[in-house]
């Protein structure tokens, strides 16, 4: 009987620990903050916006723009550098557009409307691994992070081990 009480207690501890771990959040970023996704006043606007932001897998970029006036295209680095609007990787034509950062590495975004990219409506970011432990300025927590799926899997593994050891 004592062994069953200990195994139930261990199971409760594992469940509580997994709940705490699941509170790790990704962040939602509104690109350009209040300005949104538009032709900026200076060509460095979106570069300046990315300063002091730490983008990680699971974060979400929210591009706020007016449909049929702007769009957002994920492009290669070469297309970004040259403002080449043909053959984007992904094109979002309806605003606002939410893009989840689902891999590490560089992401490059431009507006494909004529001249907009050349006037600075372009964004390049570097995405790293690891959870956002604290939202950076200009972001809000996003509980639907891919990290929570990993935590749920780890929780199941721990619960299975606990049950196998104590039952």
PDB file of C-alpha atoms in Angstrom, residues 14-165:
ATOM      1  CA  UNK A  14       6.045  14.707 -12.618  1.00  0.00           C
ATOM      2  CA  UNK A  15       2.730  16.193 -13.814  1.00  0.00           C
ATOM      3  CA  UNK A  16       3.326  19.403 -11.843  1.00  0.00           C
ATOM      4  CA  UNK A  17       6.882  19.691 -13.159  1.00  0.00           C
ATOM      5  CA  UNK A  18       5.691  19.274 -16.738  1.00  0.00           C
ATOM      6  CA  UNK A  19       3.079  21.993 -16.215  1.00  0.00           C
ATOM      7  CA  UNK A  20       5.739  24.394 -15.003  1.00  0.00           C
ATOM      8  CA  UNK A  21       7.972  23.565 -17.971  1.00  0.00           C
ATOM      9  CA  UNK A  22       5.111  24.187 -20.391  1.00  0.00           C
ATOM     10  CA  UNK A  23       4.943  27.806 -19.271  1.00  0.00           C
ATOM     11  CA  UNK A  24       7.922  28.550 -21.556  1.00  0.00           C
ATOM     12  CA  UNK A  25       6.576  30.900 -24.189  1.00  0.00           C
ATOM     13  CA  UNK A  26       7.501  31.869 -27.676  1.00  0.00           C
ATOM     14  CA  UNK A  27       6.876  35.506 -28.554  1.00  0.00           C
ATOM     15  CA  UNK A  28       4.557  37.301 -30.964  1.00  0.00           C
ATOM     16  CA  UNK A  29       6.191  40.224 -32.747  1.00  0.00           C
ATOM     17  CA  UNK A  30       4.233  42.890 -34.597  1.00  0.00           C
ATOM     18  CA  UNK A  31       6.648  43.772 -37.396  1.00  0.00           C
ATOM     19  CA  UNK A  32       7.327  47.503 -37.271  1.00  0.00           C
ATOM     20  CA  UNK A  33       5.329  47.830 -34.035  1.00  0.00           C
ATOM     21  CA  UNK A  34       2.703  50.607 -34.430  1.00  0.00           C
ATOM     22  CA  UNK A  35       3.979  51.483 -37.927  1.00  0.00           C
ATOM     23  CA  UNK A  36       3.205  48.002 -39.198  1.00  0.00           C
ATOM     24  CA  UNK A  37       4.357  46.583 -42.535  1.00  0.00           C
ATOM     25  CA  UNK A  38       4.502  49.555 -44.907  1.00  0.00           C
ATOM     26  CA  UNK A  39       6.959  51.656 -46.894  1.00  0.00           C
ATOM     27  CA  UNK A  40       8.984  53.256 -44.096  1.00  0.00           C
ATOM     28  CA  UNK A  41      10.271  56.826 -43.815  1.00  0.00           C
ATOM     29  CA  UNK A  42      13.858  55.558 -44.031  1.00  0.00           C
ATOM     30  CA  UNK A  43      15.403  52.460 -45.577  1.00  0.00           C
ATOM     31  CA  UNK A  44      16.915  51.344 -42.252  1.00  0.00           C
ATOM     32  CA  UNK A  45      13.598  51.298 -40.367  1.00  0.00           C
ATOM     33  CA  UNK A  46      13.107  47.506 -40.276  1.00  0.00           C
ATOM     34  CA  UNK A  47      16.817  46.875 -39.598  1.00  0.00           C
ATOM     35  CA  UNK A  48      16.531  49.229 -36.629  1.00  0.00           C
ATOM     36  CA  UNK A  49      13.319  47.482 -35.527  1.00  0.00           C
ATOM     37  CA  UNK A  50      15.138  44.121 -35.233  1.00  0.00           C
ATOM     38  CA  UNK A  51      17.811  45.495 -32.889  1.00  0.00           C
ATOM     39  CA  UNK A  52      17.605  44.062 -29.365  1.00  0.00           C
ATOM     40  CA  UNK A  53      15.204  41.326 -30.482  1.00  0.00           C
ATOM     41  CA  UNK A  54      16.088  37.668 -30.077  1.00  0.00           C
ATOM     42  CA  UNK A  55      14.073  35.561 -32.502  1.00  0.00           C
ATOM     43  CA  UNK A  56      13.760  31.854 -31.684  1.00  0.00           C
ATOM     44  CA  UNK A  57      11.990  28.876 -33.218  1.00  0.00           C
ATOM     45  CA  UNK A  58       8.299  29.090 -32.345  1.00  0.00           C
ATOM     46  CA  UNK A  59       8.100  32.894 -32.395  1.00  0.00           C
ATOM     47  CA  UNK A  60       5.430  34.451 -34.613  1.00  0.00           C
ATOM     48  CA  UNK A  61       5.833  37.510 -36.844  1.00  0.00           C
ATOM     49  CA  UNK A  62       2.638  39.468 -37.400  1.00  0.00           C
ATOM     50  CA  UNK A  63       2.799  41.579 -40.568  1.00  0.00           C
ATOM     51  CA  UNK A  64       0.042  44.212 -40.367  1.00  0.00           C
ATOM     52  CA  UNK A  65      -0.670  45.579 -43.839  1.00  0.00           C
ATOM     53  CA  UNK A  66      -3.561  46.583 -46.043  1.00  0.00           C
ATOM     54  CA  UNK A  67      -4.531  43.936 -48.592  1.00  0.00           C
ATOM     55  CA  UNK A  68      -3.971  45.006 -52.235  1.00  0.00           C
ATOM     56  CA  UNK A  69      -1.640  47.808 -51.112  1.00  0.00           C
ATOM     57  CA  UNK A  70       1.127  45.625 -49.643  1.00  0.00           C
ATOM     58  CA  UNK A  71       2.020  41.959 -49.297  1.00  0.00           C
ATOM     59  CA  UNK A  72       4.801  39.986 -47.642  1.00  0.00           C
ATOM     60  CA  UNK A  73       7.003  37.464 -49.400  1.00  0.00           C
ATOM     61  CA  UNK A  74       9.617  35.201 -47.905  1.00  0.00           C
ATOM     62  CA  UNK A  75      12.537  35.238 -50.329  1.00  0.00           C
ATOM     63  CA  UNK A  76      16.117  34.039 -50.658  1.00  0.00           C
ATOM     64  CA  UNK A  77      18.994  36.206 -49.452  1.00  0.00           C
ATOM     65  CA  UNK A  78      19.887  37.071 -53.062  1.00  0.00           C
ATOM     66  CA  UNK A  79      16.297  38.112 -53.826  1.00  0.00           C
ATOM     67  CA  UNK A  80      16.272  40.167 -50.612  1.00  0.00           C
ATOM     68  CA  UNK A  81      19.548  41.919 -51.463  1.00  0.00           C
ATOM     69  CA  UNK A  82      18.407  42.683 -55.023  1.00  0.00           C
ATOM     70  CA  UNK A  83      14.703  43.265 -54.240  1.00  0.00           C
ATOM     71  CA  UNK A  84      13.780  40.538 -56.719  1.00  0.00           C
ATOM     72  CA  UNK A  85      10.038  39.999 -56.473  1.00  0.00           C
ATOM     73  CA  UNK A  86       9.670  36.973 -58.766  1.00  0.00           C
ATOM     74  CA  UNK A  87       9.569  33.400 -57.461  1.00  0.00           C
ATOM     75  CA  UNK A  88       9.193  34.012 -53.719  1.00  0.00           C
ATOM     76  CA  UNK A  89       9.440  31.051 -51.348  1.00  0.00           C
ATOM     77  CA  UNK A  90       6.048  31.998 -49.864  1.00  0.00           C
ATOM     78  CA  UNK A  91       3.767  34.929 -50.694  1.00  0.00           C
ATOM     79  CA  UNK A  92       1.093  36.274 -48.323  1.00  0.00           C
ATOM     80  CA  UNK A  93      -1.302  38.652 -50.076  1.00  0.00           C
ATOM     81  CA  UNK A  94      -3.940  39.101 -47.370  1.00  0.00           C
ATOM     82  CA  UNK A  95      -3.178  41.228 -44.336  1.00  0.00           C
ATOM     83  CA  UNK A  96      -2.534  40.800 -41.577  1.00  0.00           C
ATOM     84  CA  UNK A  97      -0.264  37.802 -42.126  1.00  0.00           C
ATOM     85  CA  UNK A  98       1.088  35.671 -39.277  1.00  0.00           C
ATOM     86  CA  UNK A  99       4.271  33.736 -39.944  1.00  0.00           C
ATOM     87  CA  UNK A 100       5.564  31.187 -37.434  1.00  0.00           C
ATOM     88  CA  UNK A 101       9.337  30.870 -37.363  1.00  0.00           C
ATOM     89  CA  UNK A 102       9.672  27.091 -37.552  1.00  0.00           C
ATOM     90  CA  UNK A 103      13.386  26.659 -38.229  1.00  0.00           C
ATOM     91  CA  UNK A 104      16.708  28.183 -37.303  1.00  0.00           C
ATOM     92  CA  UNK A 105      18.662  30.379 -39.679  1.00  0.00           C
ATOM     93  CA  UNK A 106      18.030  33.480 -41.700  1.00  0.00           C
ATOM     94  CA  UNK A 107      14.619  34.600 -42.918  1.00  0.00           C
ATOM     95  CA  UNK A 108      14.217  37.344 -45.528  1.00  0.00           C
ATOM     96  CA  UNK A 109      10.957  39.156 -46.240  1.00  0.00           C
ATOM     97  CA  UNK A 110      10.057  41.836 -48.784  1.00  0.00           C
ATOM     98  CA  UNK A 111       6.985  43.550 -50.166  1.00  0.00           C
ATOM     99  CA  UNK A 112       6.605  42.633 -53.854  1.00  0.00           C
ATOM    100  CA  UNK A 113       4.713  45.793 -54.843  1.00  0.00           C
ATOM    101  CA  UNK A 114       6.745  47.879 -57.288  1.00  0.00           C
ATOM    102  CA  UNK A 115       9.403  49.970 -55.564  1.00  0.00           C
ATOM    103  CA  UNK A 116       8.380  49.120 -51.984  1.00  0.00           C
ATOM    104  CA  UNK A 117      11.379  46.882 -51.266  1.00  0.00           C
ATOM    105  CA  UNK A 118      13.807  49.440 -52.715  1.00  0.00           C
ATOM    106  CA  UNK A 119      12.344  52.073 -50.387  1.00  0.00           C
ATOM    107  CA  UNK A 120      13.038  49.846 -47.387  1.00  0.00           C
ATOM    108  CA  UNK A 121       9.992  47.587 -46.996  1.00  0.00           C
ATOM    109  CA  UNK A 122      12.155  44.562 -46.321  1.00  0.00           C
ATOM    110  CA  UNK A 123      13.085  42.594 -43.231  1.00  0.00           C
ATOM    111  CA  UNK A 124      15.911  40.165 -42.534  1.00  0.00           C
ATOM    112  CA  UNK A 125      16.161  38.242 -39.258  1.00  0.00           C
ATOM    113  CA  UNK A 126      18.235  35.441 -37.763  1.00  0.00           C
ATOM    114  CA  UNK A 127      16.337  32.758 -35.836  1.00  0.00           C
ATOM    115  CA  UNK A 128      18.075  30.729 -33.137  1.00  0.00           C
ATOM    116  CA  UNK A 129      17.159  27.665 -31.135  1.00  0.00           C
ATOM    117  CA  UNK A 130      15.926  27.774 -27.600  1.00  0.00           C
ATOM    118  CA  UNK A 131      12.836  29.069 -25.933  1.00  0.00           C
ATOM    119  CA  UNK A 132      12.185  32.735 -25.335  1.00  0.00           C
ATOM    120  CA  UNK A 133      12.679  32.844 -21.591  1.00  0.00           C
ATOM    121  CA  UNK A 134      11.713  36.486 -21.434  1.00  0.00           C
ATOM    122  CA  UNK A 135       9.932  38.380 -24.197  1.00  0.00           C
ATOM    123  CA  UNK A 136      12.100  41.021 -25.798  1.00  0.00           C
ATOM    124  CA  UNK A 137      10.817  44.584 -26.238  1.00  0.00           C
ATOM    125  CA  UNK A 138       8.052  44.767 -28.828  1.00  0.00           C
ATOM    126  CA  UNK A 139       6.850  41.219 -28.295  1.00  0.00           C
ATOM    127  CA  UNK A 140       4.080  39.464 -26.444  1.00  0.00           C
ATOM    128  CA  UNK A 141       4.067  35.909 -25.078  1.00  0.00           C
ATOM    129  CA  UNK A 142       2.671  33.187 -27.340  1.00  0.00           C
ATOM    130  CA  UNK A 143       1.605  30.062 -25.440  1.00  0.00           C
ATOM    131  CA  UNK A 144       1.215  28.013 -28.625  1.00  0.00           C
ATOM    132  CA  UNK A 145       4.926  27.530 -28.977  1.00  0.00           C
ATOM    133  CA  UNK A 146       6.441  24.457 -30.535  1.00  0.00           C
ATOM    134  CA  UNK A 147       8.336  24.069 -27.256  1.00  0.00           C
ATOM    135  CA  UNK A 148       5.116  23.050 -25.526  1.00  0.00           C
ATOM    136  CA  UNK A 149       4.823  20.023 -27.823  1.00  0.00           C
ATOM    137  CA  UNK A 150       8.314  18.930 -26.863  1.00  0.00           C
ATOM    138  CA  UNK A 151       7.552  19.449 -23.182  1.00  0.00           C
ATOM    139  CA  UNK A 152       4.385  17.364 -23.506  1.00  0.00           C
ATOM    140  CA  UNK A 153       6.381  14.533 -25.067  1.00  0.00           C
ATOM    141  CA  UNK A 154       9.027  14.696 -22.349  1.00  0.00           C
ATOM    142  CA  UNK A 155       6.270  14.701 -19.722  1.00  0.00           C
ATOM    143  CA  UNK A 156       4.798  11.514 -21.143  1.00  0.00           C
ATOM    144  CA  UNK A 157       8.209   9.864 -21.089  1.00  0.00           C
ATOM    145  CA  UNK A 158       8.728  10.810 -17.435  1.00  0.00           C
ATOM    146  CA  UNK A 159       5.254   9.617 -16.473  1.00  0.00           C
ATOM    147  CA  UNK A 160       5.858   6.307 -18.249  1.00  0.00           C
ATOM    148  CA  UNK A 161       9.154   5.837 -16.432  1.00  0.00           C
ATOM    149  CA  UNK A 162       7.548   6.724 -13.096  1.00  0.00           C
ATOM    150  CA  UNK A 163       4.729   4.241 -13.659  1.00  0.00           C
ATOM    151  CA  UNK A 164       7.146   1.514 -14.697  1.00  0.00           C
ATOM    152  CA  UNK A 165       9.336   2.046 -11.633  1.00  0.00           C
TER     153      UNK A 165
END
